[in-house]
Short mmCIF file of C-alpha atoms in Angstrom, two decimals:
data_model
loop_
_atom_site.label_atom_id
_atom_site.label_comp_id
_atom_site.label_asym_id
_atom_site.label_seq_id
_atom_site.Cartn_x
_atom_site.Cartn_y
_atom_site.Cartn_z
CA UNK A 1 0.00 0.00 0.00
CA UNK A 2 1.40 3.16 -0.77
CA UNK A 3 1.06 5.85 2.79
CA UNK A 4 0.63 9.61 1.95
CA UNK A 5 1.67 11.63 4.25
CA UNK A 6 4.46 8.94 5.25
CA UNK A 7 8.05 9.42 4.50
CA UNK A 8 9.53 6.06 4.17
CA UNK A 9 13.05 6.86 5.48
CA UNK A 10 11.47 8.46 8.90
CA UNK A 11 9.17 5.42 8.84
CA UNK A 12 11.99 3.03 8.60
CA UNK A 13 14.29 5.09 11.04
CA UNK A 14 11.23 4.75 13.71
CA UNK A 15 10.99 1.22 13.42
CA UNK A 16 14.66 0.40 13.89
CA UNK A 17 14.45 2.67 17.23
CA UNK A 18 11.09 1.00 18.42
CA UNK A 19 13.12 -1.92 18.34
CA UNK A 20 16.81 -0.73 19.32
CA UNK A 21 14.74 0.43 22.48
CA UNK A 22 13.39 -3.47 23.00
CA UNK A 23 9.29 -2.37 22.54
CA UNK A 24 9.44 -5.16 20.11
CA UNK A 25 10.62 -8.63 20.44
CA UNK A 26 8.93 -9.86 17.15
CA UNK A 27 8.61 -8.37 13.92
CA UNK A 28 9.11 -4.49 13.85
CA UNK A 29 6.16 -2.10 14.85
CA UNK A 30 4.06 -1.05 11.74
CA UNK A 31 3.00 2.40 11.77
CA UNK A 32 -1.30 2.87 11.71
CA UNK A 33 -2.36 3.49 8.49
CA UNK A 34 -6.04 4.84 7.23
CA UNK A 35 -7.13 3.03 4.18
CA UNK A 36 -7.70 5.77 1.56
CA UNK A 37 -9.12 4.16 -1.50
CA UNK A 38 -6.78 3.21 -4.43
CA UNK A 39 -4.97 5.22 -7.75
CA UNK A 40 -7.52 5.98 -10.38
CA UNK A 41 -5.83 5.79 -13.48
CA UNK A 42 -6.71 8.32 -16.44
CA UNK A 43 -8.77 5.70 -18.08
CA UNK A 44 -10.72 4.96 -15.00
CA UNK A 45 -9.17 1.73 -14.19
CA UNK A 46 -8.00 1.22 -10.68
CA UNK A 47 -4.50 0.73 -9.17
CA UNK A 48 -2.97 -0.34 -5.67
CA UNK A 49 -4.26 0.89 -2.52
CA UNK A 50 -3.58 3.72 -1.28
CA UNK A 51 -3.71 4.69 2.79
CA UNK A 52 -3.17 8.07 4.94
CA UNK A 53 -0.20 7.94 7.77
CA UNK A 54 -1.68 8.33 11.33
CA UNK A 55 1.52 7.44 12.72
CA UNK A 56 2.39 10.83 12.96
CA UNK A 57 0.42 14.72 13.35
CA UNK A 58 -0.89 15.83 10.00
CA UNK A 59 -2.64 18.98 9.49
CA UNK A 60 -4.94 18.48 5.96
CA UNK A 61 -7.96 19.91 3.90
CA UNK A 62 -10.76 18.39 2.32
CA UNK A 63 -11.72 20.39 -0.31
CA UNK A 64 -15.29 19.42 -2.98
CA UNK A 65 -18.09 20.82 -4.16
CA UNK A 66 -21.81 19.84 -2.62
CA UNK A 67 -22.19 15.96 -3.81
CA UNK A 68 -18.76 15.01 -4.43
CA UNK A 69 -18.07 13.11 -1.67
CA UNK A 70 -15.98 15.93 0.61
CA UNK A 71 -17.66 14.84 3.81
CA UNK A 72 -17.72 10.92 2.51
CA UNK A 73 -13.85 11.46 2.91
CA UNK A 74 -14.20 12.98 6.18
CA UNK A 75 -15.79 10.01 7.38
CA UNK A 76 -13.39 7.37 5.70
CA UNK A 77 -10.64 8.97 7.53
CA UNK A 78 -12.56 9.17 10.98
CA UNK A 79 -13.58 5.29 10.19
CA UNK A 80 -9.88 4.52 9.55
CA UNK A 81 -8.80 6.04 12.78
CA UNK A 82 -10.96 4.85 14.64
CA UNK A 83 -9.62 1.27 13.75
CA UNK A 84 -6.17 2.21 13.86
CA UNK A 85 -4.02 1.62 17.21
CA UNK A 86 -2.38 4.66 19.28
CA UNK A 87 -4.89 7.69 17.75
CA UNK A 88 -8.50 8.72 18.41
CA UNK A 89 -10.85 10.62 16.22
CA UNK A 90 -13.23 13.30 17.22
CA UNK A 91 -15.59 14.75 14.71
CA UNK A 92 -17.30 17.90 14.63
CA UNK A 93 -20.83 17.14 13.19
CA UNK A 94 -22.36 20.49 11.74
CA UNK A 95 -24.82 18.83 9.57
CA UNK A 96 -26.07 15.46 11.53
CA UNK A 97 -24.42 13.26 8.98
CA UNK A 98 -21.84 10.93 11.34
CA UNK A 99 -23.89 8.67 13.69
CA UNK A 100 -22.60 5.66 11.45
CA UNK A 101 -19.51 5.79 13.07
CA UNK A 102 -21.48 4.03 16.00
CA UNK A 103 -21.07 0.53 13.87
CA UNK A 104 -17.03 1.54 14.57
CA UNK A 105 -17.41 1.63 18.34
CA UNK A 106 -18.18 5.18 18.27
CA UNK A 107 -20.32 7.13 20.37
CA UNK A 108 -22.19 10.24 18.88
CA UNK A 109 -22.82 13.37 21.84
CA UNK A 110 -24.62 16.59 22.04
CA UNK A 111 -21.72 18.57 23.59
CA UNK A 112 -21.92 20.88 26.65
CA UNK A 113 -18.58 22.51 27.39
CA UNK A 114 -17.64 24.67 30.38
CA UNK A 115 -17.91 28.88 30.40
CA UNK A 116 -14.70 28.84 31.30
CA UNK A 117 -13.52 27.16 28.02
CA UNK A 118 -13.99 30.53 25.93
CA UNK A 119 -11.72 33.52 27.11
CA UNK A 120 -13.31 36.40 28.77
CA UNK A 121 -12.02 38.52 25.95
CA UNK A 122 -13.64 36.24 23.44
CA UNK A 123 -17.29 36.53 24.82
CA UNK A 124 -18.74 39.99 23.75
CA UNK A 125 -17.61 38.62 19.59
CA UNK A 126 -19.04 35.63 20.81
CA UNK A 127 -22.91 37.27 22.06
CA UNK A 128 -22.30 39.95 19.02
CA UNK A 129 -21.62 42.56 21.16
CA UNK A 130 -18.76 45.27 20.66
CA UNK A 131 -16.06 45.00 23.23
CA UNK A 132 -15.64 48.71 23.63
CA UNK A 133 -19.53 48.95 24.32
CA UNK A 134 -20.71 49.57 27.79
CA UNK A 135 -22.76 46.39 27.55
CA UNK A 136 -19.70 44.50 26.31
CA UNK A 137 -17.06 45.69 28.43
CA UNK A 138 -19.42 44.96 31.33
CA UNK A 139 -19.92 40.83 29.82
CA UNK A 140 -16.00 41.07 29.63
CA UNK A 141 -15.28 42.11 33.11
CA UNK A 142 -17.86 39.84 34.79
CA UNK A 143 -16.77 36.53 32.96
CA UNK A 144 -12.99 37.67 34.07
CA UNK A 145 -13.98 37.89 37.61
CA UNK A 146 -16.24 35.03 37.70
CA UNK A 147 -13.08 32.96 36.55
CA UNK A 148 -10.99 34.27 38.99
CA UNK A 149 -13.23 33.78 41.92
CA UNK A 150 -13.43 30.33 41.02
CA UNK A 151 -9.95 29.80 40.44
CA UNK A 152 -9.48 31.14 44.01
CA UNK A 153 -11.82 28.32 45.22
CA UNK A 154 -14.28 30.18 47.15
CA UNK A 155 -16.56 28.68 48.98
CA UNK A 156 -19.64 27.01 47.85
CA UNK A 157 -17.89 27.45 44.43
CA UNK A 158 -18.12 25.24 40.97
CA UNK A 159 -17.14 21.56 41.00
CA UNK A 160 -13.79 21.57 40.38
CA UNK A 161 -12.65 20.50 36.60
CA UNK A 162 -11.45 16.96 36.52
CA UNK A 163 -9.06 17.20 34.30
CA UNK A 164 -7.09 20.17 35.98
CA UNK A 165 -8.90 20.23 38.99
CA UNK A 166 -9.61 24.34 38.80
CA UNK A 167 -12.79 25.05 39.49
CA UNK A 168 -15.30 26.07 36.52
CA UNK A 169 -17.86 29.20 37.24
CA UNK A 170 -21.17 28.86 35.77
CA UNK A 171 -23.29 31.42 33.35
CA UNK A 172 -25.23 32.36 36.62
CA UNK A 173 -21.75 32.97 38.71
CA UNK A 174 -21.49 35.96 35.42
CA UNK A 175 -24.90 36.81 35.86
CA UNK A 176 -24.66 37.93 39.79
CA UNK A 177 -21.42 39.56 38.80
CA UNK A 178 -22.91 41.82 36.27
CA UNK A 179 -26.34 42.47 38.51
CA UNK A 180 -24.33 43.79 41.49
CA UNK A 181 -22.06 46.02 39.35
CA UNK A 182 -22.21 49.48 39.60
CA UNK A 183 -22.63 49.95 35.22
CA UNK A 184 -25.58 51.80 34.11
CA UNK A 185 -28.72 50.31 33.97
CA UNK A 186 -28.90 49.72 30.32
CA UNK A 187 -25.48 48.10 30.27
CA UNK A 188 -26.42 45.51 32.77
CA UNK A 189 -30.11 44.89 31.53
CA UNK A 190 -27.99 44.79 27.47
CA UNK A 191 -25.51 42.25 29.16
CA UNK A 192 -27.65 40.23 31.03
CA UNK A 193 -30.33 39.73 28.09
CA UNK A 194 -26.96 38.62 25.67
CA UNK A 195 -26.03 36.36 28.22
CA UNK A 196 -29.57 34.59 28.40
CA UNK A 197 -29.41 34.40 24.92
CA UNK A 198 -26.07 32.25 25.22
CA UNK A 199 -27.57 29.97 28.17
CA UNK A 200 -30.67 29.29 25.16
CA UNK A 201 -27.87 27.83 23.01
CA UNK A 202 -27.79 24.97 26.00
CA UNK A 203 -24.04 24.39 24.97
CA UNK A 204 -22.47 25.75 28.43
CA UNK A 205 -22.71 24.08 31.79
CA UNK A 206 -20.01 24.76 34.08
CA UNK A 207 -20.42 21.01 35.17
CA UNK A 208 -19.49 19.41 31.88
CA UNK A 209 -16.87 16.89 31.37
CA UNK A 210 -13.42 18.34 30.33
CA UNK A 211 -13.11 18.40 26.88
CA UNK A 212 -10.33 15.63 26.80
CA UNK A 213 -12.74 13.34 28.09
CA UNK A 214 -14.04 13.13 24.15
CA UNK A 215 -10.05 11.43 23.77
CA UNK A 216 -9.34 9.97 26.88
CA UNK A 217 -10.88 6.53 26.63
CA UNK A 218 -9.39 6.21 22.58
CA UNK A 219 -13.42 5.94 21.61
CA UNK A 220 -14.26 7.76 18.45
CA UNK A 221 -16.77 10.61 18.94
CA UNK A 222 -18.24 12.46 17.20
CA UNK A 223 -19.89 15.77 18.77
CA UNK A 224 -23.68 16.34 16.85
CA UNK A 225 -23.83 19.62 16.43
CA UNK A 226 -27.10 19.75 14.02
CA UNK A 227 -29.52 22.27 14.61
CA UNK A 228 -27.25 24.25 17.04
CA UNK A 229 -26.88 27.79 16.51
CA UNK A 230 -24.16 28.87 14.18
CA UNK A 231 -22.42 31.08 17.28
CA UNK A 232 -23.23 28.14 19.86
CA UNK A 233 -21.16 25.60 17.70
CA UNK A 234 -18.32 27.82 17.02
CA UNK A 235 -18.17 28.45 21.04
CA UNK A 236 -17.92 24.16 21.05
CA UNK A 237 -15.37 23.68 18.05
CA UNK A 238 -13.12 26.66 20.29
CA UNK A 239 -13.54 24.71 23.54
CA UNK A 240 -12.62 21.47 22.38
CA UNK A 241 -9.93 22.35 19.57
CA UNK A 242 -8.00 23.96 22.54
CA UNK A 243 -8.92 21.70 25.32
CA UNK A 244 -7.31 18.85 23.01
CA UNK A 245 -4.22 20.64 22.28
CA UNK A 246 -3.82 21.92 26.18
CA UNK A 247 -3.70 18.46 27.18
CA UNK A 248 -1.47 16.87 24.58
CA UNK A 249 0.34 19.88 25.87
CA UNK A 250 0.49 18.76 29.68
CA UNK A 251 0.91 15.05 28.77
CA UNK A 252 -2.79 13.99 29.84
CA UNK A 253 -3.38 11.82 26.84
CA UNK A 254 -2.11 8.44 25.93
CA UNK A 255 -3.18 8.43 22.57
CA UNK A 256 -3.21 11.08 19.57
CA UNK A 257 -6.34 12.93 18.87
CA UNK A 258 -7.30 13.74 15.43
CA UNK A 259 -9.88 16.58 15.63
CA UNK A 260 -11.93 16.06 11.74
CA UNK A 261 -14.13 19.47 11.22
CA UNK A 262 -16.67 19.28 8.68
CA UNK A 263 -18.31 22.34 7.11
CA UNK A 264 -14.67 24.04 8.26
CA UNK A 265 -15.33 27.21 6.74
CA UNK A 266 -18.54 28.19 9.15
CA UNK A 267 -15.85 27.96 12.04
CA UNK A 268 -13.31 30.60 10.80
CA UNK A 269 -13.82 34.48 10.89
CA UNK A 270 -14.95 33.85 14.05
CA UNK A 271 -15.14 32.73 17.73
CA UNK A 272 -13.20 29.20 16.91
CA UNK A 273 -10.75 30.71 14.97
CA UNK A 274 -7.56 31.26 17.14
CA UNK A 275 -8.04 27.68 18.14
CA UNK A 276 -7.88 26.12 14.83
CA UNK A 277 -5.35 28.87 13.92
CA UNK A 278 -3.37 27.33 17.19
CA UNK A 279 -3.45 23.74 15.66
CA UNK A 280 -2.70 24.11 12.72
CA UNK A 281 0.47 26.09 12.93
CA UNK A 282 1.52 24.71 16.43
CA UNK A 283 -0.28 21.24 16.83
CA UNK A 284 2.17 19.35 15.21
CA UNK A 285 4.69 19.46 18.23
CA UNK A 286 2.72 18.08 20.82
CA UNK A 287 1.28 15.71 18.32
CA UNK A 288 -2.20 16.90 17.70
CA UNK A 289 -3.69 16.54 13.89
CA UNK A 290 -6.85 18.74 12.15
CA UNK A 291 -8.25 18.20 9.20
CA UNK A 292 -11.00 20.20 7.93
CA UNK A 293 -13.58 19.56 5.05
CA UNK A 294 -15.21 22.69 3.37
CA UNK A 295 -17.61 22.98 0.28
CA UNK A 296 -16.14 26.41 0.33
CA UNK A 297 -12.33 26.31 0.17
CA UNK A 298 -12.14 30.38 -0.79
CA UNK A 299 -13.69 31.13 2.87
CA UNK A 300 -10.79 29.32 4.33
CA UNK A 301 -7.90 31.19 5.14
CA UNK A 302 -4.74 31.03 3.33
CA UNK A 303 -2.90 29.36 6.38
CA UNK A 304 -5.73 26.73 6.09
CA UNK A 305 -3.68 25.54 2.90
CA UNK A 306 -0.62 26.73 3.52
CA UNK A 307 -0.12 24.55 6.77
CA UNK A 308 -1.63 21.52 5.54
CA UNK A 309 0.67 19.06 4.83
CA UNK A 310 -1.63 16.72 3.45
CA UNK A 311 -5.06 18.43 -0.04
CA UNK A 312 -7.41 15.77 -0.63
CA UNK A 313 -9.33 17.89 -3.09
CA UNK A 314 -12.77 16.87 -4.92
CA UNK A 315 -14.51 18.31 -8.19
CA UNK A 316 -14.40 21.87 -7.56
CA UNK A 317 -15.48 25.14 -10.16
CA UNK A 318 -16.32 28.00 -8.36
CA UNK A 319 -13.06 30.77 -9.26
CA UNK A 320 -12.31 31.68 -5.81
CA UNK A 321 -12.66 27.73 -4.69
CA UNK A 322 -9.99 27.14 -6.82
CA UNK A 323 -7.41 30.26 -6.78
CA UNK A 324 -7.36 29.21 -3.13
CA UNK A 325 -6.37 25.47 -4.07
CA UNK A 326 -3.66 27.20 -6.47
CA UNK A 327 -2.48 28.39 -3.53
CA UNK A 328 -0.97 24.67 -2.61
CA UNK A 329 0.89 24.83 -6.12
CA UNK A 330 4.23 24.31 -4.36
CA UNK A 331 7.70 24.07 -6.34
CA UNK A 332 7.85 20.18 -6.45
CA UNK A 333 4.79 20.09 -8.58
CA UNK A 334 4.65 20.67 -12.11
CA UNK A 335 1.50 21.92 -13.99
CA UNK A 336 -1.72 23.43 -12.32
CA UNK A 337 -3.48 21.89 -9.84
CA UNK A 338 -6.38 22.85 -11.38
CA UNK A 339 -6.35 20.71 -14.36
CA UNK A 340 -6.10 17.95 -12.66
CA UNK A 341 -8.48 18.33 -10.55
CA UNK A 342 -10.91 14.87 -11.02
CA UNK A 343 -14.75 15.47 -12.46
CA UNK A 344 -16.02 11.77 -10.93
CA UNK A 345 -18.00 11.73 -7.73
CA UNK A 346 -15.55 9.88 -4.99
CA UNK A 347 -12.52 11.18 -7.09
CA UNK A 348 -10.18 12.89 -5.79
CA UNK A 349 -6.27 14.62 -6.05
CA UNK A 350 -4.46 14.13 -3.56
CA UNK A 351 -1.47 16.40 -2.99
CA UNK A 352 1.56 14.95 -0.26
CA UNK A 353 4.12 17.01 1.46
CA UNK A 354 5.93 14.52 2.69
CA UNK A 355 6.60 12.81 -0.56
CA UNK A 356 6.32 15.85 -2.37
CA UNK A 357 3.35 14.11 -5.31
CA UNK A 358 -0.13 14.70 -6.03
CA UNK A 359 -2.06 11.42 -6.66
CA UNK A 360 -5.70 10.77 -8.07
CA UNK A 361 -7.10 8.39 -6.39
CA UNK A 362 -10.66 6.69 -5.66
CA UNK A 363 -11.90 6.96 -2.22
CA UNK A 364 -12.94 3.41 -0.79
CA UNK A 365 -16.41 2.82 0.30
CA UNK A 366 -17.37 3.69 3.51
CA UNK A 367 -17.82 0.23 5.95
CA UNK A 368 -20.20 1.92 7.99
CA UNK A 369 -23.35 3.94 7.14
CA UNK A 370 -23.07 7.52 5.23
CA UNK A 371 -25.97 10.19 6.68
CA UNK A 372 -24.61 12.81 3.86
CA UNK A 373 -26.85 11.47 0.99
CA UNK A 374 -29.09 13.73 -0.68
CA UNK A 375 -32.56 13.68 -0.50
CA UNK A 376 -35.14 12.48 -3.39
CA UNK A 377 -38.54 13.77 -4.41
CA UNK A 378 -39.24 10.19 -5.28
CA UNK A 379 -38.15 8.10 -2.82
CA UNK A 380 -40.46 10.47 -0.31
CA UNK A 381 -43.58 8.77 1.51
CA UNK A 382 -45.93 10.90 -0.85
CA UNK A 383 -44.15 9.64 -3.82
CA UNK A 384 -43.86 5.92 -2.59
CA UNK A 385 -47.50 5.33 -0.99
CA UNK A 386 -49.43 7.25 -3.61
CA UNK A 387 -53.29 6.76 -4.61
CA UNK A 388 -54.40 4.70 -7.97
CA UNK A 389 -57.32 5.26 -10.05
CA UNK A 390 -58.93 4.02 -7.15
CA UNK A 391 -58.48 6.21 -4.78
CA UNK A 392 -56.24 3.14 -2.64
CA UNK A 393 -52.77 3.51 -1.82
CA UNK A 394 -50.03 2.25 -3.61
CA UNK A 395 -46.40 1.52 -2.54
CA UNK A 396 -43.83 2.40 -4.64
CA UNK A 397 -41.65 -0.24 -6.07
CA UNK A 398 -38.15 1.72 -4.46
CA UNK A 399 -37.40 2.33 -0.93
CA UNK A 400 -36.90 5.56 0.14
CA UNK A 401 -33.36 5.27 1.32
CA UNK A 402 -32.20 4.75 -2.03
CA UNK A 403 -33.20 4.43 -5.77
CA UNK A 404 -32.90 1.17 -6.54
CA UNK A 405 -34.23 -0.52 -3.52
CA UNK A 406 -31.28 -1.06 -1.44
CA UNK A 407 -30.21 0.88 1.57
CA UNK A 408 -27.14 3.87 1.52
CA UNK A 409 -25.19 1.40 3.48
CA UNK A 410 -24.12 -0.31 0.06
CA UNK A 411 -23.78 2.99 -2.02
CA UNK A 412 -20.18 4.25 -3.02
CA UNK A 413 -18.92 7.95 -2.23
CA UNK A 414 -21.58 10.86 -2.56
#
């Protein structure tokens, strides 16, 4: 199988140590892997397999138009780590369309994360308020003193956080500190209504499990963020992209994490941002790997490509979609990307730092089920049980999970 991502010489050279260092008696440790697909040849004929290294951190994109099969990857890579040894997967589920990683051992969540996960500086962006603003300024102060009061264990306090064991304060520890200030009355009544408005989102509870928790135990998760608020989930993908990388950081995790972001582009320009921003030009140290899928490449920024080490990109045609995939054109490559960019669904180039080529290849079909199939007029329950001449109702010779009868589990890359 050839490994993108992999550079055979480190590979070998980390072998020889595993077993110069006696973690080996047998034969020598074989780095995990994540089963790609296989080369697509230009007349459509298939080649040998072809896998992703999760031996080591990797920061990559998944770029492809709607229908192409962009978050079909995501979830070939998430079901390939979560099979390989030594690495865990978490997945950020904007769109509802991961619970088949359940039939890998996964376990799908609504996330909560604690107050204290987003900066006080970070909270009047977050509620849309302007920092400078009375209101704001007032939301900024009372988070930073409702940390620090908890930090200074007070009595009657938080729970403490179990995985640093400071305590967390809650949104109504903010709320009393912004009632008994001494700001105007429309400040307080504009902060106070703001921060209601983030306890609605029900994403914050200053009781929640520590964000490493989602890696600790090596189970694959994926967080279901469907139907959350656009703000709310950017507050999550923040929490957990730097709760993951603090505790790499501090040594609390035995295994790798992998943080997989689909819909990537709704989480930059905003409150998640600097977290992302943090992993993908820092994570690689303390061994913590992104990779985000996007439908909209052009609303990444250019770091987004220019720190990923590993472009898996589908059909794309939009101009700015692709001037921001020119911008991986690096010096080892010869031609545009662009051309070569494949037009089949489940097709896509694959460019490789590491071994400095770009591939096409044909992504493999998932092994458990794909929620990211779109939707038919006929296979709906009006179309299917319709009326004859009659007046009686008819089924429909096709089920309505897929055209011909069978169910998405069997279908190849959308």
């Amino acid at each position: 199988m050839h490994v993108i991502g992999r550079d055979d010489a480190e590979s070998v050279r980390s072998r020889e140590s595993a077993v110069n260092d006696g973690e080996t008696t047998a034969s020598p440790v074989q780095p995990p892997t994540v089963p790609l697909g296989s080369f697509l040849a230009r007349d459509g004929s298939t080649g040998a397999a072809v896998g992703v290294d999760a031996d080591g951190p990797h920061a990559a994109v998944v770029f492809g138009k709607r229908g192409t099969g962009k978050s079909y990857t995501l979830g070939v890579i998430a079901e390939g780590l979560a099979a390989a040894d030594g690495v865990v997967p978490v997945v950020v589920d904007p769109m509802g369309v991961f619970s088949g990683l359940r039939d890998a051992g996964g376990r799908v969540v609504e996330p909560t994360v604690r107050p204290a996960a987003i900066p006080a500086s970070a909270w009047p962006g977050l509620l849309g308020l302007d920092s400078t603003s009375g209101a704001g300024s007032l939301l900024w102060r009372a988070v930073a003193e409702a940390g620090s009061a908890a930090a200074g264990g007070r009595r009657n306090g938080p729970s403490p956080d179990s995985g640093t064991g400071a305590p967390s304060p809650s949104l109504d520890d903010v709320r009393g500190r912004i009632e008994a200030s001494e700001a105007p009355d429309a400040a307080r009544r504009a902060a106070d209504n703001h921060l209601r408005l983030a306890e609605s989102w029900g994403v914050f509870d200053a009781a929640a499990t520590s964000v490493e928790s989602f890696a600790a135990d090596g189970t694959p998760t994926v967080l279901d963020l469907a139907g959350v608020p656009e703000r709310a989930a950017a507050a999550v993908v923040r929490a957990v992209a730097r709760g993951l990388y603090d505790a790499q950081v501090a040594g609390r995790l035995d295994r790798l994490p992998w943080l997989l972001v689909d819909e990537a582009h709704a989480f930059f320009g905003g409150v998640a941002e600097p977290a992302l921003r943090t992993l993908l030009t820092r994570g690689r140290a303390p061994g913590v790997s992104l990779v985000c899928a996007t439908q909209r490449p052009g609303a990444l920024p250019s770091v987004a490509v220019s720190q990923s080490d590993l472009i898996v990109a589908h059909r794309l045609t939009a101009e700015g979609d692709v001037a921001r995939l020119a911008e991986a054109e690096a010096t080892y490559l010869a031609g545009s990307l662009a051309s070569r960019l494949p037009t089949g669904t489940g097709e896509a180039l694959v460019v490789d730092d590491a071994t400095e080529t770009a591939h096409t290849v044909r992504v493999r079909e998932r092994r458990t089920s794909h929620g990211g199939g779109s939707p038919r007029a006929s296979q709906t329950r009006a179309a299917v049980d319709r009326p004859d001449d009659d007046g009686a109702t008819v089924s429909g010779v096709c089920r309505p999970d897929a055209p011909d009868g069978s169910s998405r589990e069997s279908e190849g890359p959308r």
